[in-house]
Coordinates of C-alpha atoms in Angstrom, one line a residue:
X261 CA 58.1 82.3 80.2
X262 CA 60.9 84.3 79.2
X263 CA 63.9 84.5 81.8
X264 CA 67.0 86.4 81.5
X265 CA 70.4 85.1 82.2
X266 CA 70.8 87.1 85.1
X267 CA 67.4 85.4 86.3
X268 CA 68.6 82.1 85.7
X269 CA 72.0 82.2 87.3
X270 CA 70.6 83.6 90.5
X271 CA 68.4 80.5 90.7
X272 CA 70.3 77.8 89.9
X273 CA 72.8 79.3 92.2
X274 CA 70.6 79.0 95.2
X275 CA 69.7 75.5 94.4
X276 CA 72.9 74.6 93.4
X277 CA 75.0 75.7 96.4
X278 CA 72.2 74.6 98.9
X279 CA 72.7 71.1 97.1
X280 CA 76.1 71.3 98.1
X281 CA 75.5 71.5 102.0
X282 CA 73.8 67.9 101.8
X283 CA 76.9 65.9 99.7
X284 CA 74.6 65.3 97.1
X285 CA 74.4 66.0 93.5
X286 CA 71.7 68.0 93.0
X287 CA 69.5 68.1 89.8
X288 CA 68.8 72.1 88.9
X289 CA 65.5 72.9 86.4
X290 CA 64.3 75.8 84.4
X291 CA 61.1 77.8 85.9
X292 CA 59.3 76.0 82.7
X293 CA 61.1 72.4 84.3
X294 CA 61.6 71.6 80.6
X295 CA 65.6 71.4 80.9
X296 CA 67.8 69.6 84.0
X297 CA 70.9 70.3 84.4
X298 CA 73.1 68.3 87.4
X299 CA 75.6 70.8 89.2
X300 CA 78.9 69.9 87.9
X301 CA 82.1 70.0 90.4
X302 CA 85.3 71.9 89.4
X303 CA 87.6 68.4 90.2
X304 CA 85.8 65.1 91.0
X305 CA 86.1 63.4 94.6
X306 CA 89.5 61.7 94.5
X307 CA 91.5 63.7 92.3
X308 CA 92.3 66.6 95.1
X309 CA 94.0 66.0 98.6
X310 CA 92.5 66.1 101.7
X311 CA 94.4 65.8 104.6
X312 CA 92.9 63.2 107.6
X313 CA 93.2 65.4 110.4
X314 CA 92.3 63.7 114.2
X315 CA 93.1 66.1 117.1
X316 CA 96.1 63.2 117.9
X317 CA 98.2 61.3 114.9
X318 CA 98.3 57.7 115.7
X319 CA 100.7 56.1 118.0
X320 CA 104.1 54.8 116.0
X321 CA 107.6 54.8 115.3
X322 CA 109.8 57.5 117.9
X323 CA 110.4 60.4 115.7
X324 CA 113.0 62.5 116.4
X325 CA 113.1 66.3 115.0
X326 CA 116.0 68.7 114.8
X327 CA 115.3 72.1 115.0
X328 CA 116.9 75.0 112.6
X329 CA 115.8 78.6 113.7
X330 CA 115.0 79.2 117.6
X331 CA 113.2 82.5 117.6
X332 CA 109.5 83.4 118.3
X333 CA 108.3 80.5 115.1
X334 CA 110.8 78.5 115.7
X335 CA 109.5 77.7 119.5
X336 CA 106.0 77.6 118.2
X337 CA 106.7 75.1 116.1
X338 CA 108.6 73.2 118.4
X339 CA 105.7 73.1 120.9
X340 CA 103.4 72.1 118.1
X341 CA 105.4 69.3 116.9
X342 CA 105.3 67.8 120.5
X343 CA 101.6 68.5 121.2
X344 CA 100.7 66.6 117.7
X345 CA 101.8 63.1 119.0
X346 CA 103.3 60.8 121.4
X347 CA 106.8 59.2 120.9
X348 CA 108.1 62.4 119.5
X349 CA 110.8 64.9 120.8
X350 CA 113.5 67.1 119.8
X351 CA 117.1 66.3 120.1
X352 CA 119.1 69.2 118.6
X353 CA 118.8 72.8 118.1
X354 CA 120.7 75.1 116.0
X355 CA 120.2 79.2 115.4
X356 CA 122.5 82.0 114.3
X357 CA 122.8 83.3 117.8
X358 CA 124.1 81.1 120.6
X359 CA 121.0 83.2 123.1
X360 CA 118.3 81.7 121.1
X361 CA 120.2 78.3 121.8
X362 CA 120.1 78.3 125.1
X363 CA 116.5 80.4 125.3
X364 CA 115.2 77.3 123.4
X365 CA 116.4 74.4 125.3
X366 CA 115.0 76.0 128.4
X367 CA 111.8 76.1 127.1
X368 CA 112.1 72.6 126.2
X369 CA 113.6 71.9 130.0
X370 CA 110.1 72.9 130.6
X371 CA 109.0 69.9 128.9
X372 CA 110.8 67.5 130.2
X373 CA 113.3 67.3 127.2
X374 CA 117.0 68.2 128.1
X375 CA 119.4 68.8 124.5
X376 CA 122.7 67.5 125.1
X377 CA 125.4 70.6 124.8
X378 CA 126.9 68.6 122.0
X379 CA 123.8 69.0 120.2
X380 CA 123.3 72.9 120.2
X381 CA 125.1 74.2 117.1
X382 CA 125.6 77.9 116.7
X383 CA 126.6 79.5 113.4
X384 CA 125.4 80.1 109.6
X385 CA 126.4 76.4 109.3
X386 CA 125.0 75.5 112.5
X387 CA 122.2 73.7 110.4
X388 CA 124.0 71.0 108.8
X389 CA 125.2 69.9 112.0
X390 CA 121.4 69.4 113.2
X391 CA 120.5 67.6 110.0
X392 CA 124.0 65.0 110.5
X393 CA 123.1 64.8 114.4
X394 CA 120.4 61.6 113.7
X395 CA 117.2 63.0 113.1
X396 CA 114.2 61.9 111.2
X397 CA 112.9 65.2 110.7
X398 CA 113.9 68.8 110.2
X399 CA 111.4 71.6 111.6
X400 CA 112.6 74.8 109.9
X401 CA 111.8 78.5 111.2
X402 CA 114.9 80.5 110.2
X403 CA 114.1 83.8 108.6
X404 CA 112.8 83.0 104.9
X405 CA 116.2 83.4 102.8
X406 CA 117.8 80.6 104.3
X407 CA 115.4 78.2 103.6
X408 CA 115.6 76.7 100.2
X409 CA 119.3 76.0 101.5
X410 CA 118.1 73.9 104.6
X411 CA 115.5 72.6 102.5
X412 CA 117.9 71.2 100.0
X413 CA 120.5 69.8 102.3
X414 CA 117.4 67.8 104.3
X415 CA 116.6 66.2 100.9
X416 CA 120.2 65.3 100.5
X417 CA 120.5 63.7 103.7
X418 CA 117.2 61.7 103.5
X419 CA 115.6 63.7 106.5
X420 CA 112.0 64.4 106.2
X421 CA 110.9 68.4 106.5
X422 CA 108.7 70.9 108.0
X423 CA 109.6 74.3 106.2
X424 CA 107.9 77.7 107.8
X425 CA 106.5 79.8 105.2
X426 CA 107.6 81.2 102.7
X427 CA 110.1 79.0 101.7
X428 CA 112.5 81.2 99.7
X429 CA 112.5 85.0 98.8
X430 CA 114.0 85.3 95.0
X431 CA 114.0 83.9 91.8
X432 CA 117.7 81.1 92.8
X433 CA 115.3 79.9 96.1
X434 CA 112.2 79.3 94.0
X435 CA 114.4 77.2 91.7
X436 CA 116.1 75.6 94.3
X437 CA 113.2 74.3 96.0
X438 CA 111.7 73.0 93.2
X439 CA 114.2 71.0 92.5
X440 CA 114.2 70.3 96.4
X441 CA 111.0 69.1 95.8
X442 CA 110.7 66.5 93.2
X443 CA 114.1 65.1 95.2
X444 CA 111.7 64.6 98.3
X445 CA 109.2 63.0 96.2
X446 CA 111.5 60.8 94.9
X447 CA 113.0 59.9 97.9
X448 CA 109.6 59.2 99.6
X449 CA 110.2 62.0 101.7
X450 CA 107.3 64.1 103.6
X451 CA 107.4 68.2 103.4
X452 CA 104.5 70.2 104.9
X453 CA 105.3 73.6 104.4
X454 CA 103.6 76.8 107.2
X455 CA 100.7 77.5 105.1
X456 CA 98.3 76.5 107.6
X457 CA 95.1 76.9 106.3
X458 CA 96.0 73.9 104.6
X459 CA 95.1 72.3 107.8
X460 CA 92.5 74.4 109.2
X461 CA 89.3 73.0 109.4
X462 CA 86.9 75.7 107.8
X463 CA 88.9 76.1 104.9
X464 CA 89.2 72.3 104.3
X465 CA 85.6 72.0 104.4
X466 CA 84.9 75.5 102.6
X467 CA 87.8 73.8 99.8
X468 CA 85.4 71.0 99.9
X469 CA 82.3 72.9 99.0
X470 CA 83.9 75.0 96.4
X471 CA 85.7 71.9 94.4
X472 CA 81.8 70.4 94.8
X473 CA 80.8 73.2 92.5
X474 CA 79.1 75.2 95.4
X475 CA 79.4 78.6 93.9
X476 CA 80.6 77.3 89.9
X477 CA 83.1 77.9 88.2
X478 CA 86.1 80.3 89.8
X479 CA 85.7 84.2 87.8
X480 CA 88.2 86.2 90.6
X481 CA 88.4 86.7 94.2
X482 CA 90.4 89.4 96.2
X483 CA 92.4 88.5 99.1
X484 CA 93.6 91.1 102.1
X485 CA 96.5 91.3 104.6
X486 CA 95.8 94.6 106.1
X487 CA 97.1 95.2 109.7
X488 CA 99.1 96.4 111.9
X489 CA 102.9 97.4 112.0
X490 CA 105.1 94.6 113.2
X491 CA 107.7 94.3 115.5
X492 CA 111.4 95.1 114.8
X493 CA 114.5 95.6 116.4
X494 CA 117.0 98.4 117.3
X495 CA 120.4 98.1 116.6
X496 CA 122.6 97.4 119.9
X497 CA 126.1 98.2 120.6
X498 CA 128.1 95.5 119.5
X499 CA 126.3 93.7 116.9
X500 CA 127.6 93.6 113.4
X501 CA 125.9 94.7 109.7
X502 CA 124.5 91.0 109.5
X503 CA 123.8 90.7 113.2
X504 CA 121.7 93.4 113.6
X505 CA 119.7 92.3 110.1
X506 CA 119.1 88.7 110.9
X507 CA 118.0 89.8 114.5
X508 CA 115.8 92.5 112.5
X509 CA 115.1 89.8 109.6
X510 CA 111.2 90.8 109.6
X511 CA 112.3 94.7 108.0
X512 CA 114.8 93.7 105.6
X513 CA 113.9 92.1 101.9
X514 CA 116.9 89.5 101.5
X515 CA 115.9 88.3 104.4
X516 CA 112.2 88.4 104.7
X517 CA 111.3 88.9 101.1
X518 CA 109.4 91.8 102.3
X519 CA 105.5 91.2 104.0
X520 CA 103.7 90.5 100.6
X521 CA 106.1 87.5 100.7
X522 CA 106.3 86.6 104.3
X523 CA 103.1 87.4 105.7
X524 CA 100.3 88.1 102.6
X525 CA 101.7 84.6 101.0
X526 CA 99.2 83.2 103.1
X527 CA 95.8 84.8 101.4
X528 CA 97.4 84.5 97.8
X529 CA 97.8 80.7 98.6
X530 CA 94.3 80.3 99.5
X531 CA 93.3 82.0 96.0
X532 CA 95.8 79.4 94.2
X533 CA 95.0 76.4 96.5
X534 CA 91.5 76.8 95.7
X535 CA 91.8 77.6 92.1
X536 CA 94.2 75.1 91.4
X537 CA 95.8 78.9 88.6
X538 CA 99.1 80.0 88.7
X539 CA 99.4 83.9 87.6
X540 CA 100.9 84.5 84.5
X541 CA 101.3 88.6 85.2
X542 CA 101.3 90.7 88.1
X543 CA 101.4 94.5 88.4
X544 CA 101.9 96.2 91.2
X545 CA 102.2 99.3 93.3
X546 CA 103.2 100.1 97.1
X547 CA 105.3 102.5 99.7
X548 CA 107.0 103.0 102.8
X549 CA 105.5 105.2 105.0
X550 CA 105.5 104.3 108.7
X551 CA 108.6 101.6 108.7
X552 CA 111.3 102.0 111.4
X553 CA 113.8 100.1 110.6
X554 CA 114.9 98.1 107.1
X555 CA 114.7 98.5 103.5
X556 CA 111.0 97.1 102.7
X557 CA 108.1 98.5 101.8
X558 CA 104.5 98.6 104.4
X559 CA 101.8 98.6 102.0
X560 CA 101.0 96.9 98.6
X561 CA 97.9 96.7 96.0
X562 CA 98.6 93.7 93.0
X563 CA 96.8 93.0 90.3
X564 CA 97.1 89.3 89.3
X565 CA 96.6 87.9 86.1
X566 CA 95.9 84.1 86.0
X567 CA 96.5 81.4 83.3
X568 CA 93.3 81.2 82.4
X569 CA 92.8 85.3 82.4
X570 CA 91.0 85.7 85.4
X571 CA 91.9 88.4 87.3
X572 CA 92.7 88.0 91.6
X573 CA 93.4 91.7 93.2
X574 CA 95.6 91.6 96.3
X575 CA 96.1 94.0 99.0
X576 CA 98.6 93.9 102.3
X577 CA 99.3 96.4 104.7
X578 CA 101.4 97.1 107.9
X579 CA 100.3 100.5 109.5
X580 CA 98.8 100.9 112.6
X581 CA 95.5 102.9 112.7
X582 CA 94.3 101.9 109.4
X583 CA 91.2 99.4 108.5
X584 CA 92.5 96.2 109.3
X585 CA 91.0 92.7 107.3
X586 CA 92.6 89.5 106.8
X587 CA 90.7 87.1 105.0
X588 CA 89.8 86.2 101.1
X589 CA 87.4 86.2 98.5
X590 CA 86.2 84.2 95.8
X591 CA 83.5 85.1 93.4
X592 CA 82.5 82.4 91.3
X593 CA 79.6 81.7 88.3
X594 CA 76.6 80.3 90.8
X595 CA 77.7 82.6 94.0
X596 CA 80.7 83.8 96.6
X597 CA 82.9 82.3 99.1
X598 CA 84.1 84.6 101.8
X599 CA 86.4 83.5 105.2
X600 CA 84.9 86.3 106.8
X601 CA 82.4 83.9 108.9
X602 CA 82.9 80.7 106.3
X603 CA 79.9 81.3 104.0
X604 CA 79.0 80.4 100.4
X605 CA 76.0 82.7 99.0
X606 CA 74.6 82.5 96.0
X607 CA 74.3 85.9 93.2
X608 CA 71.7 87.4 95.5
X609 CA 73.6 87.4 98.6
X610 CA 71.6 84.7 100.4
X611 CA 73.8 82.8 102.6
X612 CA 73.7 78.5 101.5
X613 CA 76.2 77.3 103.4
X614 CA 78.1 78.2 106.4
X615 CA 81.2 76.3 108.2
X616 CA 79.5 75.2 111.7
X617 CA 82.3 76.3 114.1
X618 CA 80.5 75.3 117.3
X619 CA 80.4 71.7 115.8
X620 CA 83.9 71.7 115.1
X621 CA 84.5 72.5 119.2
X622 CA 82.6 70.0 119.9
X623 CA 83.5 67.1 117.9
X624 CA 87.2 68.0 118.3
X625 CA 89.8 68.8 121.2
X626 CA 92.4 70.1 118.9
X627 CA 91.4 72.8 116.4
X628 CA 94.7 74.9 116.2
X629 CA 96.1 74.4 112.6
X630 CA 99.8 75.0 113.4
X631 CA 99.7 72.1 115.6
X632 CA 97.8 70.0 113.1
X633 CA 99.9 70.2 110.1
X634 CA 102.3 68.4 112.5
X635 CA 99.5 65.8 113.1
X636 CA 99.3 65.3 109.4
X637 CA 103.1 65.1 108.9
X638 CA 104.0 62.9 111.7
X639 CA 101.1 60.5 110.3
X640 CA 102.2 60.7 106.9
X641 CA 105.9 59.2 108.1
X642 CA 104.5 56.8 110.4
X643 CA 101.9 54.9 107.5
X644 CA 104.8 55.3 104.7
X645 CA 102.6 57.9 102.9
X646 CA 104.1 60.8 101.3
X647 CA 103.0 64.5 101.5
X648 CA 104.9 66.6 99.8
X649 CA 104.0 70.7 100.1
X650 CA 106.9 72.2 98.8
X651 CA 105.6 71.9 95.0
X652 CA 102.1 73.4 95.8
X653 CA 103.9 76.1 97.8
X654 CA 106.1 77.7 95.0
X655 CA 103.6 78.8 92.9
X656 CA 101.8 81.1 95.5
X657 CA 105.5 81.8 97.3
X658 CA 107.1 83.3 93.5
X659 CA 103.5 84.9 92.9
X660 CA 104.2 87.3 95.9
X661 CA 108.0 87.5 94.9
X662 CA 106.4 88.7 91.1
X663 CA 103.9 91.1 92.9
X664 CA 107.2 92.5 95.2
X665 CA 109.5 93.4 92.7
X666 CA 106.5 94.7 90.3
X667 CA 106.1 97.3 92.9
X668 CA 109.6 98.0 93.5
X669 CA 109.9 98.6 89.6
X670 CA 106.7 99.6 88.3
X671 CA 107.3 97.2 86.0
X672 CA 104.7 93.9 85.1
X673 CA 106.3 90.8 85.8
X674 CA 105.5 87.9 84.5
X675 CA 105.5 83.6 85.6
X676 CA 107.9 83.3 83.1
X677 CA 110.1 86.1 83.2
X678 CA 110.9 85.5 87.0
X679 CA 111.3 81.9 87.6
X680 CA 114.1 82.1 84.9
X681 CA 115.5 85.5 86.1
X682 CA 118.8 86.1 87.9
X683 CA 117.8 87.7 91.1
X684 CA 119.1 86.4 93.6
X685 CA 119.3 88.5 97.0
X686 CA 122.2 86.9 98.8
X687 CA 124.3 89.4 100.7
X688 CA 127.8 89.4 98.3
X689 CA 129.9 89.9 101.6
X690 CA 127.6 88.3 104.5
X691 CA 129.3 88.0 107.5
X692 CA 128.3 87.6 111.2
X693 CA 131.4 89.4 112.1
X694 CA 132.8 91.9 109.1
X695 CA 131.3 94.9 108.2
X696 CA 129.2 94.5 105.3
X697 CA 128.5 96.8 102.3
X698 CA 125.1 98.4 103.3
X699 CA 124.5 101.0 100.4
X700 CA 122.7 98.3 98.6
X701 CA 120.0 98.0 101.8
X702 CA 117.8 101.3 100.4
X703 CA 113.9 102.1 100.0
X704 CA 113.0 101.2 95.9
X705 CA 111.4 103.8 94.0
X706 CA 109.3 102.8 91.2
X707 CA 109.3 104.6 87.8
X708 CA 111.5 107.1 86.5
X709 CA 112.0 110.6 88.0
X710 CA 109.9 113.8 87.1
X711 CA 111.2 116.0 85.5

């Protein structure tokens, strides 16, 4: 019988992934049964992380957490840390604004938790004071740019990390929490960084399937962030240059790295968590054409190159009105992977696997991933493991950074070329109190003029 290869790959796809869904290898044969072949997984069992992940970690040592950044993810985070375990609290706070402060510790009144006066800082510097007070670990939601400087005092000081996402927003963060990194893991210290999917049931198990060899090997994938606009602030009478910014962080590059950074980082991580690639080029194009306030762009469309020349396509948006979709995408040699609904099918289209999310309800009480990243970080510290994110993070955090300033330039950039470039968005004259030079703070325009 004569088969094509087209033939072939739809069937062994079918009884390849479907193989998959039992944990067993499965052994695939020719319509003529004259050649097996055994489905081969991209990495073996053992050689790829997988976090343990009970609705409670286990009773231990008291923890105590400090935490830097008080706004909207900086309370979430807080709440999550103390629903993740018991024998944990928080004992100082610290933000730019001394509102925040005080907004914070009433929410933690709430809880039964009182912070000390002595132990709410206020002020650019306000962090180092948290990180001296005593604490065994740092929970860190300020807006983006300030991370990789809080991430690398922590280190210093032997504290123990949780770092929202992303984790810096130029070329000097991305190096500075590299080297952040292999500090921590030197030190034995734990970092789980805000990409939560990490610790989100469906993709664990869909991560699972996949590394099994459920849809083959990895060809491409595309990956979306299309929603709405988000919110942003006014300025008010009274508040400075770098007042009004900070309090606005979410419109402003320096501070956000702009929403392909702060918010599509997310979907590009799944892509390079999954594929275990790093992209070697990206080219890029994007506007502005509904932002209010700021100097960032609302829309973006990337073309990713990958190490091994596969090709990932990313798209974000923030424009109300507009076809929204946030998930991912990953087309593979045997079949597809889509989050929409967390189903494998194979080259035909038939679904052969599917994430069961009413078993998930009811084998477990706690299913929100922001509170179980804390769950794996807290039982980390308390067994003397070590988790360190921050490593794994990079590479998806300075992919977006590449895909940003392609876009703002029209220019490819490359791996290369931008975790050795000089960019580095610090403010030359920030201050909470002086005016500051905004001319710099403008809308890029790609390409050279018309003429």
């Amino acid at each position: 019988m004569k088969m094509s290869r087209r033939s072939f790959l739809k069937g062994t796809a079918l009884m390849g992934a479907a193989g998959m869904v039992g944990g067993t290898s499965t052994v695939l044969a020719s319509c003529s049964n004259e050649s097996k072949n055994t489905v081969k997984p991209l990495k073996e069992p053992g050689t790829y992380y997988i976090p343990e992940l009970p609705d409670k970690a286990e009773d231990g040592r008291e923890l105590k957490a400090g935490l830097i950044g008080c706004g909207g993810r900086g309370s979430g985070a807080a709440m999550n840390f103390l629903d993740a375990a018991n024998g944990v609290t928080i004992t100082a706070l610290a933000d730019t604004f001394p509102d925040r402060v005080e907004s914070m510790a009433k929410k933690l009144e709430e809880r039964g938790i009182t912070i000390p006066e002595d132990h709410r800082f206020v002020g650019l510097d306000a962090y180092k004071q948290v990180i001296d007070s005593g604490v065994d670990i740092v929970l860190v939601a300020t807006p983006p740019y300030f991370r990789p400087i809080h991430f690398k005092y922590a280190i210093e000081k032997g504290v123990h990390c949780f770092l929202e996402k992303p984790i810096f927003v130029d070329a000097a963060g991305y190096r500075m929490c590299v080297a952040a990194a292999k500090q921590a893991q030197a030190k034995n210290l734990c970092v789980v960084t805000g990409t939560q999917r990490h610790h989100q049931r469906a993709y664990i198990e869909s991560f699972k399937q996949i590394m099994n060899g459920a849809i083959g090997e990895i060809t491409g994938g595309t990956v979306y962030w299309n929603g709405g606009h988000l919110w942003y602030k006014k300025r008010q009478q009274g508040w400075s240059d770098c007042e009004w910014m900070i309090r606005d962080w979410v419109n402003w590059t320096w501070l956000s790295g702009d929403h392909i950074v702060e918010q599509h980082v997310h979907n590009i991580d799944v892509f390079t968590w999954f594929s275990g690639l790093k992209p070697v080029k990206a080219v890029s194009f994007g506007s502005r054409q509904r932002r209010v306030t700021g100097d960032q762009f609302d829309n973006f469309s990337t073309d990713f190159t990958m190490e091994n020349g596969i090709h990932l396509h990313s798209m974000c948006r923030q424009i109300d009105g507009c076809e929204n979709n946030v998930s991912e995408f990953i087309q593979g040699t045997r079949g597809s992977w889509d989050s929409n609904g967390m189903v494998i099918k194979d080259l035909e289209g038939n679904v052969v696997w599917q994430y069961d999310f009413e078993a998930e309800k009811a084998n477990h009480k706690q299913n929100n991933p922001y509170t179980l990243e804390h769950v794996n970080l807290i039982n980390t510290i308390r067994k003397g493991g070590l988790i360190e994110q921050a490593s794994e993070t990079v590479v998806s955090n300075l992919a977006a950074v590449m895909a940003r300033e392609s876009a703002y330039t029209g220019k490819a950039m490359t791996w290369d070329g931008m975790s050795a470039s000089d960019l580095d968005l610090t403010p030359k004259d920030l201050s909470l109190t002086d005016k500051m030079d905004m001319s710099g703070y403008t809308v890029k325009v790609a390409g050279t003029p018309a003429e």
